[in-house]
Structure formats: C-alpha cells, structure tokens
mmCIF file of C-alpha atoms and ligand atoms in Angstrom:
data_model
loop_
_atom_site.group_PDB
_atom_site.id
_atom_site.type_symbol
_atom_site.label_atom_id
_atom_site.label_comp_id
_atom_site.label_asym_id
_atom_site.label_seq_id
_atom_site.Cartn_x
_atom_site.Cartn_y
_atom_site.Cartn_z
ATOM 1 C CA UNK A 1 -70.360 -58.294 -19.403
ATOM 2 C CA UNK A 2 -68.642 -56.053 -17.333
ATOM 3 C CA UNK A 3 -68.546 -52.410 -18.463
ATOM 4 C CA UNK A 4 -65.711 -51.219 -20.567
ATOM 5 C CA UNK A 5 -63.268 -49.086 -18.540
ATOM 6 C CA UNK A 6 -60.433 -49.251 -20.790
ATOM 7 C CA UNK A 7 -58.278 -46.476 -22.051
ATOM 8 C CA UNK A 8 -55.854 -46.521 -24.560
ATOM 9 C CA UNK A 9 -53.151 -43.652 -25.257
ATOM 10 C CA UNK A 10 -49.839 -43.161 -26.840
ATOM 11 C CA UNK A 11 -46.797 -40.767 -27.106
ATOM 12 C CA UNK A 12 -44.249 -40.837 -29.756
ATOM 13 C CA UNK A 13 -40.485 -41.321 -28.199
ATOM 14 C CA UNK A 14 -38.828 -38.827 -30.470
ATOM 15 C CA UNK A 15 -36.957 -37.347 -28.052
ATOM 16 C CA UNK A 16 -35.993 -38.827 -24.260
ATOM 17 C CA UNK A 17 -37.256 -36.309 -22.423
ATOM 18 C CA UNK A 18 -40.758 -34.839 -21.775
ATOM 19 C CA UNK A 19 -41.493 -31.618 -21.471
ATOM 20 C CA UNK A 20 -44.414 -29.915 -19.128
ATOM 21 C CA UNK A 21 -46.493 -29.365 -22.276
ATOM 22 C CA UNK A 22 -46.435 -33.151 -22.880
ATOM 23 C CA UNK A 23 -47.842 -33.323 -19.058
ATOM 24 C CA UNK A 24 -50.239 -30.929 -19.361
ATOM 25 C CA UNK A 25 -51.433 -31.405 -22.749
ATOM 26 C CA UNK A 26 -51.911 -35.516 -22.165
ATOM 27 C CA UNK A 27 -50.521 -37.287 -19.407
ATOM 28 C CA UNK A 28 -52.171 -34.927 -16.670
ATOM 29 C CA UNK A 29 -55.396 -36.185 -18.200
ATOM 30 C CA UNK A 30 -53.975 -39.779 -18.038
ATOM 31 C CA UNK A 31 -53.351 -39.457 -14.518
ATOM 32 C CA UNK A 32 -56.827 -38.423 -13.580
ATOM 33 C CA UNK A 33 -58.458 -41.247 -15.814
ATOM 34 C CA UNK A 34 -56.043 -43.498 -13.913
ATOM 35 C CA UNK A 35 -57.586 -41.890 -10.512
ATOM 36 C CA UNK A 36 -61.135 -42.120 -11.748
ATOM 37 C CA UNK A 37 -60.658 -45.907 -11.651
ATOM 38 C CA UNK A 38 -59.942 -46.831 -15.350
ATOM 39 C CA UNK A 39 -57.968 -49.359 -16.916
ATOM 40 C CA UNK A 40 -55.071 -47.556 -18.046
ATOM 41 C CA UNK A 41 -52.814 -48.572 -21.354
ATOM 42 C CA UNK A 42 -50.125 -46.238 -21.576
ATOM 43 C CA UNK A 43 -47.915 -46.687 -24.415
ATOM 44 C CA UNK A 44 -44.558 -45.275 -25.700
ATOM 45 C CA UNK A 45 -44.931 -45.322 -29.486
ATOM 46 C CA UNK A 46 -41.395 -45.988 -30.164
ATOM 47 C CA UNK A 47 -42.231 -47.199 -34.026
ATOM 48 C CA UNK A 48 -44.142 -43.915 -34.612
ATOM 49 C CA UNK A 49 -40.991 -42.245 -33.686
ATOM 50 C CA UNK A 50 -39.003 -43.980 -36.548
ATOM 51 C CA UNK A 51 -41.140 -42.317 -39.206
ATOM 52 C CA UNK A 52 -39.516 -38.795 -38.653
ATOM 53 C CA UNK A 53 -35.987 -40.469 -37.772
ATOM 54 C CA UNK A 54 -34.706 -41.029 -41.559
ATOM 55 C CA UNK A 55 -32.417 -43.839 -40.310
ATOM 56 C CA UNK A 56 -30.831 -42.087 -36.998
ATOM 57 C CA UNK A 57 -32.751 -44.535 -35.027
ATOM 58 C CA UNK A 58 -29.724 -45.731 -32.817
ATOM 59 C CA UNK A 59 -31.632 -44.218 -29.435
ATOM 60 C CA UNK A 60 -34.869 -45.465 -30.132
ATOM 61 C CA UNK A 61 -34.347 -47.997 -27.255
ATOM 62 C CA UNK A 62 -33.139 -45.754 -24.690
ATOM 63 C CA UNK A 63 -35.699 -43.011 -25.688
ATOM 64 C CA UNK A 64 -38.774 -45.294 -25.100
ATOM 65 C CA UNK A 65 -37.482 -46.320 -21.987
ATOM 66 C CA UNK A 66 -36.768 -42.535 -20.538
ATOM 67 C CA UNK A 67 -40.067 -41.488 -21.959
ATOM 68 C CA UNK A 68 -41.789 -44.705 -20.137
ATOM 69 C CA UNK A 69 -39.922 -43.462 -16.615
ATOM 70 C CA UNK A 70 -41.548 -40.072 -17.545
ATOM 71 C CA UNK A 71 -44.837 -41.647 -17.295
ATOM 72 C CA UNK A 72 -44.462 -42.801 -14.402
ATOM 73 C CA UNK A 73 -43.071 -40.147 -12.552
ATOM 74 C CA UNK A 74 -45.905 -37.894 -13.734
ATOM 75 C CA UNK A 75 -48.166 -40.347 -11.754
ATOM 76 C CA UNK A 76 -48.911 -43.416 -13.719
ATOM 77 C CA UNK A 77 -49.220 -46.339 -11.532
ATOM 78 C CA UNK A 78 -47.591 -49.419 -12.841
ATOM 79 C CA UNK A 79 -49.606 -51.120 -10.117
ATOM 80 C CA UNK A 80 -52.985 -50.427 -11.673
ATOM 81 C CA UNK A 81 -51.894 -49.198 -15.247
ATOM 82 C CA UNK A 82 -50.303 -50.999 -18.016
ATOM 83 C CA UNK A 83 -47.349 -49.056 -18.973
ATOM 84 C CA UNK A 84 -45.479 -50.429 -22.034
ATOM 85 C CA UNK A 85 -43.442 -49.940 -25.333
ATOM 86 C CA UNK A 86 -45.387 -50.552 -28.573
ATOM 87 C CA UNK A 87 -42.606 -52.281 -30.054
ATOM 88 C CA UNK A 88 -42.810 -55.450 -27.334
ATOM 89 C CA UNK A 89 -46.369 -56.097 -28.246
ATOM 90 C CA UNK A 90 -46.145 -57.316 -31.912
ATOM 91 C CA UNK A 91 -49.825 -57.583 -32.220
ATOM 92 C CA UNK A 92 -49.632 -54.216 -33.193
ATOM 93 C CA UNK A 93 -47.596 -54.677 -36.400
ATOM 94 C CA UNK A 94 -49.729 -57.597 -37.607
ATOM 95 C CA UNK A 95 -52.787 -55.570 -36.638
ATOM 96 C CA UNK A 96 -51.473 -52.918 -38.653
ATOM 97 C CA UNK A 97 -50.977 -54.974 -41.598
ATOM 98 C CA UNK A 98 -54.530 -56.350 -41.866
ATOM 99 C CA UNK A 99 -55.842 -52.941 -41.570
ATOM 100 C CA UNK A 100 -53.799 -51.588 -44.224
ATOM 101 C CA UNK A 101 -55.765 -53.962 -46.491
ATOM 102 C CA UNK A 102 -58.772 -52.249 -46.286
ATOM 103 C CA UNK A 103 -57.905 -48.509 -45.449
ATOM 104 C CA UNK A 104 -58.244 -46.463 -48.707
ATOM 105 C CA UNK A 105 -55.271 -44.401 -49.750
ATOM 106 C CA UNK A 106 -57.460 -41.515 -49.749
ATOM 107 C CA UNK A 107 -58.201 -41.291 -46.341
ATOM 108 C CA UNK A 108 -54.268 -41.132 -45.733
ATOM 109 C CA UNK A 109 -53.560 -38.476 -48.451
ATOM 110 C CA UNK A 110 -56.146 -36.140 -47.149
ATOM 111 C CA UNK A 111 -54.867 -36.444 -43.265
ATOM 112 C CA UNK A 112 -53.733 -32.856 -42.272
ATOM 113 C CA UNK A 113 -50.671 -34.320 -39.988
ATOM 114 C CA UNK A 114 -49.344 -36.378 -43.108
ATOM 115 C CA UNK A 115 -49.549 -32.830 -45.446
ATOM 116 C CA UNK A 116 -46.899 -31.075 -42.546
ATOM 117 C CA UNK A 117 -44.673 -33.644 -41.954
ATOM 118 C CA UNK A 118 -44.341 -34.253 -45.565
ATOM 119 C CA UNK A 119 -42.671 -30.982 -46.023
ATOM 120 C CA UNK A 120 -40.190 -31.796 -43.639
ATOM 121 C CA UNK A 121 -38.754 -34.971 -44.726
ATOM 122 C CA UNK A 122 -38.082 -33.773 -48.001
ATOM 123 C CA UNK A 123 -39.519 -34.697 -51.468
ATOM 124 C CA UNK A 124 -41.321 -37.751 -52.175
ATOM 125 C CA UNK A 125 -38.016 -39.834 -52.998
ATOM 126 C CA UNK A 126 -37.196 -39.557 -49.382
ATOM 127 C CA UNK A 127 -40.588 -39.792 -47.921
ATOM 128 C CA UNK A 128 -40.981 -42.888 -46.218
ATOM 129 C CA UNK A 129 -43.894 -45.086 -46.817
ATOM 130 C CA UNK A 130 -44.365 -45.415 -43.127
ATOM 131 C CA UNK A 131 -45.109 -41.959 -42.805
ATOM 132 C CA UNK A 132 -48.598 -42.148 -45.036
ATOM 133 C CA UNK A 133 -49.386 -45.447 -42.928
ATOM 134 C CA UNK A 134 -48.935 -43.297 -39.338
ATOM 135 C CA UNK A 135 -52.599 -43.224 -38.951
ATOM 136 C CA UNK A 136 -52.845 -47.015 -39.657
ATOM 137 C CA UNK A 137 -50.778 -48.234 -37.053
ATOM 138 C CA UNK A 138 -52.255 -45.616 -34.543
ATOM 139 C CA UNK A 139 -55.608 -47.048 -35.279
ATOM 140 C CA UNK A 140 -54.303 -50.746 -34.639
ATOM 141 C CA UNK A 141 -52.500 -49.149 -31.645
ATOM 142 C CA UNK A 142 -56.048 -48.326 -30.111
ATOM 143 C CA UNK A 143 -58.410 -50.571 -32.081
ATOM 144 C CA UNK A 144 -56.387 -53.856 -30.391
ATOM 145 C CA UNK A 145 -57.724 -52.747 -27.076
ATOM 146 C CA UNK A 146 -61.415 -51.905 -27.836
ATOM 147 C CA UNK A 147 -61.280 -49.345 -25.681
ATOM 148 C CA UNK A 148 -63.731 -46.896 -24.054
ATOM 149 C CA UNK A 149 -61.500 -43.803 -24.962
ATOM 150 C CA UNK A 150 -58.603 -42.569 -26.024
ATOM 151 C CA UNK A 151 -57.400 -39.362 -24.265
ATOM 152 C CA UNK A 152 -55.106 -37.544 -26.598
ATOM 153 C CA UNK A 153 -54.203 -33.321 -27.351
ATOM 154 C CA UNK A 154 -56.439 -31.502 -30.014
ATOM 155 C CA UNK A 155 -54.113 -32.294 -32.814
ATOM 156 C CA UNK A 156 -54.587 -35.886 -32.581
ATOM 157 C CA UNK A 157 -58.231 -35.694 -33.819
ATOM 158 C CA UNK A 158 -58.076 -36.283 -37.499
ATOM 159 C CA UNK A 159 -55.902 -39.217 -36.458
ATOM 160 C CA UNK A 160 -58.745 -40.870 -33.903
ATOM 161 C CA UNK A 161 -61.495 -39.850 -36.609
ATOM 162 C CA UNK A 162 -59.806 -42.187 -39.273
ATOM 163 C CA UNK A 163 -59.372 -44.624 -36.554
ATOM 164 C CA UNK A 164 -63.008 -44.891 -36.035
ATOM 165 C CA UNK A 165 -63.544 -44.881 -39.712
ATOM 166 C CA UNK A 166 -61.493 -47.930 -40.551
ATOM 167 C CA UNK A 167 -62.824 -49.837 -37.509
ATOM 168 C CA UNK A 168 -66.445 -49.426 -38.252
ATOM 169 C CA UNK A 169 -65.423 -50.311 -42.025
ATOM 170 C CA UNK A 170 -63.745 -53.452 -40.827
ATOM 171 C CA UNK A 171 -67.210 -54.436 -39.111
ATOM 172 C CA UNK A 172 -69.034 -53.904 -42.387
ATOM 173 C CA UNK A 173 -66.900 -55.201 -44.377
ATOM 174 C CA UNK A 174 -66.395 -58.734 -42.376
ATOM 175 C CA UNK A 175 -69.815 -58.648 -40.926
ATOM 176 C CA UNK A 176 -68.652 -58.443 -37.459
ATOM 177 C CA UNK A 177 -68.988 -56.028 -34.211
ATOM 178 C CA UNK A 178 -65.597 -56.162 -33.221
ATOM 179 C CA UNK A 179 -64.986 -52.483 -33.010
ATOM 180 C CA UNK A 180 -67.166 -50.052 -31.183
ATOM 181 C CA UNK A 181 -66.567 -46.519 -31.646
ATOM 182 C CA UNK A 182 -64.519 -45.254 -29.135
ATOM 183 C CA UNK A 183 -64.358 -41.323 -27.567
ATOM 184 C CA UNK A 184 -62.130 -38.598 -28.010
ATOM 185 C CA UNK A 185 -60.745 -37.305 -24.530
ATOM 186 C CA UNK A 186 -59.612 -33.876 -25.534
ATOM 187 C CA UNK A 187 -58.499 -31.913 -22.074
ATOM 188 C CA UNK A 188 -61.269 -30.016 -20.772
ATOM 189 C CA UNK A 189 -58.944 -26.686 -19.936
ATOM 190 C CA UNK A 190 -57.555 -25.842 -23.332
ATOM 191 C CA UNK A 191 -55.612 -22.855 -21.976
ATOM 192 C CA UNK A 192 -53.780 -25.564 -19.657
ATOM 193 C CA UNK A 193 -53.156 -27.951 -22.268
ATOM 194 C CA UNK A 194 -51.272 -25.418 -24.512
ATOM 195 C CA UNK A 195 -48.877 -24.398 -22.174
ATOM 196 C CA UNK A 196 -46.326 -22.004 -24.564
ATOM 197 C CA UNK A 197 -42.674 -22.458 -24.526
ATOM 198 C CA UNK A 198 -40.185 -20.169 -22.751
ATOM 199 C CA UNK A 199 -40.115 -18.010 -26.018
ATOM 200 C CA UNK A 200 -44.138 -17.930 -26.361
ATOM 201 C CA UNK A 201 -43.651 -20.118 -29.388
ATOM 202 C CA UNK A 202 -44.828 -23.615 -29.335
ATOM 203 C CA UNK A 203 -42.908 -25.774 -26.684
ATOM 204 C CA UNK A 204 -40.698 -27.959 -28.673
ATOM 205 C CA UNK A 205 -37.334 -29.473 -28.205
ATOM 206 C CA UNK A 206 -36.288 -28.095 -31.768
ATOM 207 C CA UNK A 207 -36.809 -24.608 -30.499
ATOM 208 C CA UNK A 208 -34.908 -25.021 -27.314
ATOM 209 C CA UNK A 209 -37.876 -23.518 -25.437
ATOM 210 C CA UNK A 210 -39.050 -26.323 -23.038
ATOM 211 C CA UNK A 211 -39.022 -27.022 -19.418
ATOM 212 C CA UNK A 212 -38.330 -30.758 -18.818
ATOM 213 C CA UNK A 213 -40.139 -32.483 -16.343
ATOM 214 C CA UNK A 214 -36.339 -33.690 -15.587
ATOM 215 C CA UNK A 215 -35.047 -30.491 -15.006
ATOM 216 C CA UNK A 216 -33.655 -29.465 -11.494
ATOM 217 C CA UNK A 217 -34.875 -26.749 -9.706
ATOM 218 C CA UNK A 218 -31.612 -24.496 -10.844
ATOM 219 C CA UNK A 219 -32.125 -25.178 -14.045
ATOM 220 C CA UNK A 220 -35.781 -24.533 -13.898
ATOM 221 C CA UNK A 221 -34.940 -21.296 -12.397
ATOM 222 C CA UNK A 222 -32.376 -20.768 -15.114
ATOM 223 C CA UNK A 223 -34.804 -20.915 -18.233
ATOM 224 C CA UNK A 224 -37.543 -19.215 -16.245
ATOM 225 C CA UNK A 225 -34.730 -16.089 -15.844
ATOM 226 C CA UNK A 226 -34.594 -15.716 -19.436
ATOM 227 C CA UNK A 227 -37.979 -16.312 -20.468
ATOM 228 C CA UNK A 228 -40.167 -14.095 -22.819
ATOM 229 C CA UNK A 229 -41.748 -11.128 -20.636
ATOM 230 C CA UNK A 230 -43.758 -8.110 -22.191
ATOM 231 C CA UNK A 231 -40.603 -6.191 -24.693
ATOM 232 C CA UNK A 232 -41.881 -2.553 -23.732
ATOM 233 C CA UNK A 233 -41.693 -3.403 -19.724
ATOM 234 C CA UNK A 234 -38.504 -2.193 -18.845
ATOM 235 C CA UNK A 235 -38.939 -1.113 -15.655
ATOM 236 C CA UNK A 236 -41.434 -1.865 -12.949
ATOM 237 C CA UNK A 237 -43.570 0.496 -13.220
ATOM 238 C CA UNK A 238 -44.165 0.433 -17.184
ATOM 239 C CA UNK A 239 -47.526 -1.988 -17.891
ATOM 240 C CA UNK A 240 -47.024 -5.397 -18.844
ATOM 241 C CA UNK A 241 -49.246 -7.250 -21.320
ATOM 242 C CA UNK A 242 -49.613 -11.075 -19.518
ATOM 243 C CA UNK A 243 -51.279 -12.345 -22.688
ATOM 244 C CA UNK A 244 -48.024 -12.131 -24.343
ATOM 245 C CA UNK A 245 -45.819 -12.831 -21.944
ATOM 246 C CA UNK A 246 -44.563 -16.476 -20.976
ATOM 247 C CA UNK A 247 -44.084 -15.752 -17.414
ATOM 248 C CA UNK A 248 -47.749 -14.441 -16.882
ATOM 249 C CA UNK A 249 -48.878 -17.436 -18.814
ATOM 250 C CA UNK A 250 -47.090 -19.974 -16.567
ATOM 251 C CA UNK A 251 -48.643 -17.997 -13.699
ATOM 252 C CA UNK A 252 -52.100 -18.550 -14.821
ATOM 253 C CA UNK A 253 -51.872 -22.093 -15.140
ATOM 254 C CA UNK A 254 -49.782 -22.655 -11.803
ATOM 255 C CA UNK A 255 -49.937 -19.729 -9.420
ATOM 256 C CA UNK A 256 -53.163 -19.877 -7.210
ATOM 257 C CA UNK A 257 -52.855 -15.790 -7.000
ATOM 258 C CA UNK A 258 -52.069 -15.232 -10.752
ATOM 259 C CA UNK A 259 -55.317 -12.812 -11.262
ATOM 260 C CA UNK A 260 -53.579 -10.541 -8.320
ATOM 261 C CA UNK A 261 -50.101 -11.051 -10.225
ATOM 262 C CA UNK A 262 -51.482 -10.148 -13.654
ATOM 263 C CA UNK A 263 -53.715 -6.858 -12.441
ATOM 264 C CA UNK A 264 -50.443 -5.842 -10.495
ATOM 265 C CA UNK A 265 -48.564 -6.482 -13.622
ATOM 266 C CA UNK A 266 -50.910 -4.649 -16.258
ATOM 267 C CA UNK A 267 -50.851 -1.666 -13.665
ATOM 268 C CA UNK A 268 -47.216 -1.418 -13.591
ATOM 269 C CA UNK A 269 -46.974 -2.252 -9.772
ATOM 270 C CA UNK A 270 -44.778 -5.517 -10.489
ATOM 271 C CA UNK A 271 -41.890 -6.194 -12.180
ATOM 272 C CA UNK A 272 -40.910 -9.352 -14.393
ATOM 273 C CA UNK A 273 -38.106 -10.107 -11.927
ATOM 274 C CA UNK A 274 -40.694 -10.463 -9.126
ATOM 275 C CA UNK A 275 -43.119 -12.692 -11.696
ATOM 276 C CA UNK A 276 -40.135 -14.947 -12.450
ATOM 277 C CA UNK A 277 -39.119 -15.379 -9.009
ATOM 278 C CA UNK A 278 -42.293 -16.392 -7.431
ATOM 279 C CA UNK A 279 -42.995 -18.378 -10.647
ATOM 280 C CA UNK A 280 -39.780 -20.351 -10.257
ATOM 281 C CA UNK A 281 -40.941 -21.140 -6.474
ATOM 282 C CA UNK A 282 -44.466 -22.526 -7.565
ATOM 283 C CA UNK A 283 -43.532 -24.642 -10.693
ATOM 284 C CA UNK A 284 -40.789 -26.164 -8.793
ATOM 285 C CA UNK A 285 -42.986 -27.109 -5.790
ATOM 286 C CA UNK A 286 -45.436 -28.241 -8.158
ATOM 287 C CA UNK A 287 -43.041 -30.724 -10.278
ATOM 288 C CA UNK A 288 -40.913 -31.886 -7.252
ATOM 289 C CA UNK A 289 -42.787 -34.788 -6.462
ATOM 290 C CA UNK A 290 -42.991 -36.106 -9.911
ATOM 291 C CA UNK A 291 -39.140 -35.196 -9.954
ATOM 292 C CA UNK A 292 -38.570 -37.141 -6.622
ATOM 293 C CA UNK A 293 -40.451 -40.279 -8.251
ATOM 294 C CA UNK A 294 -38.262 -39.928 -11.225
ATOM 295 C CA UNK A 295 -34.903 -39.707 -9.443
ATOM 296 C CA UNK A 296 -36.246 -42.876 -7.415
ATOM 297 C CA UNK A 297 -36.560 -44.999 -10.557
ATOM 298 C CA UNK A 298 -33.528 -47.299 -11.821
ATOM 299 C CA UNK A 299 -33.276 -49.033 -15.129
ATOM 300 C CA UNK A 300 -33.624 -52.353 -13.761
ATOM 301 C CA UNK A 301 -37.207 -51.114 -11.981
ATOM 302 C CA UNK A 302 -38.300 -49.496 -15.357
ATOM 303 C CA UNK A 303 -37.475 -52.953 -17.055
ATOM 304 C CA UNK A 304 -39.587 -54.583 -14.698
ATOM 305 C CA UNK A 305 -42.405 -52.632 -15.241
ATOM 306 C CA UNK A 306 -42.096 -52.410 -18.834
ATOM 307 C CA UNK A 307 -42.291 -56.423 -18.881
ATOM 308 C CA UNK A 308 -45.266 -56.557 -16.814
ATOM 309 C CA UNK A 309 -46.844 -53.767 -19.158
ATOM 310 C CA UNK A 310 -46.407 -55.513 -22.115
ATOM 311 C CA UNK A 311 -48.072 -58.748 -20.816
ATOM 312 C CA UNK A 312 -50.811 -56.858 -19.510
ATOM 313 C CA UNK A 313 -51.355 -55.317 -22.810
ATOM 314 C CA UNK A 314 -50.559 -58.755 -25.092
ATOM 315 C CA UNK A 315 -53.494 -60.317 -23.060
ATOM 316 C CA UNK A 316 -56.116 -57.842 -24.474
ATOM 317 C CA UNK A 317 -54.345 -57.551 -27.998
ATOM 318 C CA UNK A 318 -54.267 -61.230 -28.526
ATOM 319 C CA UNK A 319 -57.847 -61.806 -27.793
ATOM 320 C CA UNK A 320 -58.690 -59.081 -30.120
ATOM 321 C CA UNK A 321 -56.129 -60.419 -32.844
ATOM 322 C CA UNK A 322 -58.132 -63.985 -32.613
ATOM 323 C CA UNK A 323 -61.676 -62.138 -33.171
ATOM 324 C CA UNK A 324 -60.025 -60.598 -36.262
ATOM 325 C CA UNK A 325 -57.915 -63.354 -38.172
ATOM 326 C CA UNK A 326 -61.288 -65.346 -37.564
ATOM 327 C CA UNK A 327 -63.147 -62.397 -39.226
ATOM 328 C CA UNK A 328 -60.815 -62.049 -41.928
ATOM 329 C CA UNK A 329 -60.627 -66.098 -42.612
ATOM 330 C CA UNK A 330 -57.434 -66.538 -41.565
ATOM 331 C CA UNK A 331 -56.146 -69.366 -39.659
HETATM 332 N N1 LIG B 1 -49.627 -40.083 -32.670
HETATM 333 C C1 LIG B 1 -49.830 -39.647 -31.238
HETATM 334 C C2 LIG B 1 -49.045 -38.325 -30.854
HETATM 335 O O1 LIG B 1 -47.992 -37.989 -31.830
HETATM 336 C C3 LIG B 1 -48.835 -40.977 -30.586
HETATM 337 C C4 LIG B 1 -49.432 -42.177 -30.922
HETATM 338 C C5 LIG B 1 -49.416 -43.571 -31.223
HETATM 339 C C6 LIG B 1 -51.344 -42.697 -30.143
HETATM 340 N N2 LIG B 1 -50.010 -44.184 -31.188
HETATM 341 C C7 LIG B 1 -51.298 -43.708 -30.507
HETATM 342 C C8 LIG B 1 -51.921 -41.677 -29.409
HETATM 343 C C9 LIG B 1 -52.667 -44.151 -30.069
HETATM 344 C C10 LIG B 1 -52.965 -42.150 -29.041
HETATM 345 C C11 LIG B 1 -53.353 -43.370 -29.281
HETATM 346 O O2 LIG B 1 -49.113 -38.223 -29.944
#
C-alpha cells in the first residue's frame, strides 16, 4: 500500500469573507502541506455553519462559494488539491448518523466549545441538537478520508480528540481496523497563528476588527490608520509598548525589519504614523498575489472547481462508507 499522504481540513462558512487571521491560523498551513506534496482535501463546512445560524441561513450557498474562492486565492491549487463543499458529498451525513449511534453523550456534553456556544444561542429550548452533535459531524468529515493528519488552530484540539476517540471506539466495537489515529497539525508559529484584531481583541467579524483577504489596498490603509496603538503614545517621542499595539504586532508578523521598528517605537524614535504607513505597504504587498488570484476567479470557475473537488472527495469517502456499512452489518 502506498504511504498515506492524505490531509483533510475544513473551515466553517459562517461569513462569506475570510480574514487574515483565518489565513495565518489555518490556510497558510494548508498551502504549505500542499507544497510539500500532501494530498489535500479542503472542505467548506457549510453544514457546520448552520449550527449557529438559527434559521438565518438563506445565504449559506453563497457564503460557501465565497469561502471556497478564498481557499483558491490563498494558494490552494484545485489541480492538485480537492476543494469542495461539505453538503455536496452526502457521505458526510451518512457517516455522521452512523457515528452518532456509538458516540457517548457524555463526551459531547463535556466538550468545551459546546459549553461556550450553548450560552450564545440561548436557553435549552432554543439550543439545536446539531450543536451538541457538532464534533460528531466533524469526526465524520475527518474519518471519511482516513487522513494522515488534520491541520487546524489550537482551538479545535478538543474536537480532534473526540474524533480519534470515536474512530478507535468504532474499530473496537466492530472489530475492524478502518480508522488509524490521525495527527493534529497545529501551526508551529503560534504568534503568527494568532493575529490580533485591529483593536487587539480576537480578530472576529462580530467585533468589526478584521482585515479581510478581499479588502482593497485602500480599504486596508484606512483600517490600519484607525488601528489600536499605544494609548499613551501621543507624540513620536513618547515611548511605545509594542506588546499591546496592534500595528506593532502586525509588523512583527509581516515586516522583515520589525526588530528595528519595535526598538525605535519603544525608544520614542518613531511615531505610530510611520509604523502604520510602513505596515500598510508591507501588508498590501504580501496579500497582492492572493487578491489578484481572487479577482480573476469567476463564479463559473469556482463552480467547476467545486464539482471536480466533490468528485475527488466522493471517490475516497464512498470507499470508506462501503467498509463502514459492511462492518456494521448494513447491506
Ligand atoms: N470546526 C472547524 C472550525 O470551526 C471546522 C471544521 C469542520 C473542520 N469540519 C472539520 C476542521 C474537519 C477540521 C476538520 O474551524
């Protein structure tokens, strides 16, 4: 048997636009894995997006396609990697259902992400069943591809653990060896993976503090102009505190000269305006190729990419389902 080089990862399409935090925290890692010769399955998790949409999901299909465009813009090459939408490969639903029969409720109730989201959607009467089952669906997403590894941000670790536990439990209960344990591939550079928002809180659409992959150079410049810096640095000569300054944090990620920029900022030898100006140029240059690729992608292009991506995904997923059904005695 050839060496397993398969990698599966996914991103929820809660919003149509991905931000640079999504890029640094996940997509960048996917592209690197693709470049090092892995067989990539890059999934837009549109069903997972429904868990918190409470009925307001009229834009689900649009959002999913826009997110898929951002995958390609970021450097996922559809000729080498499968780019697909979860709901286009129905095997995900079937495996989710079957795995739900062997997943202990306690594992799901203990999940920290579940406890967090529970509060957001309201009381028990409003809490959807899908939210509790979220990790089971995610496990189905992963196990269908029997991957070598799953690249995700650190926040996803609890879900990945449940996934391996479910896979091993399946093997044990049905006395098969269908699911080998997969690796969690967390980005090595944790600082870079956690780009702060423009206001130094977590980068999130709900805080309106994002730089999006699709922002124009001018929009980016405007956003950086109003980004949070050292509050007590009113003049150039006042000392800066780069650890708490969004502009300095971005310089650390994107600027090859950040160490000089930081020490001058601290010493009161450079002002916030200069930092912002230099950062704007560097960031716009960094994201230029992605923005160009994005602008060149038509709706028709992405439709073709998603059809062939779903075909590639289905080829592996249907093989796994045959094994699973057989193991469970379903025919
Ligand atoms: N839960 C992931 C997130 O919120 C998205 C996701 C869905 C996923 N299915 C997956 C990630 C499978 C990795 C593997 O980002």
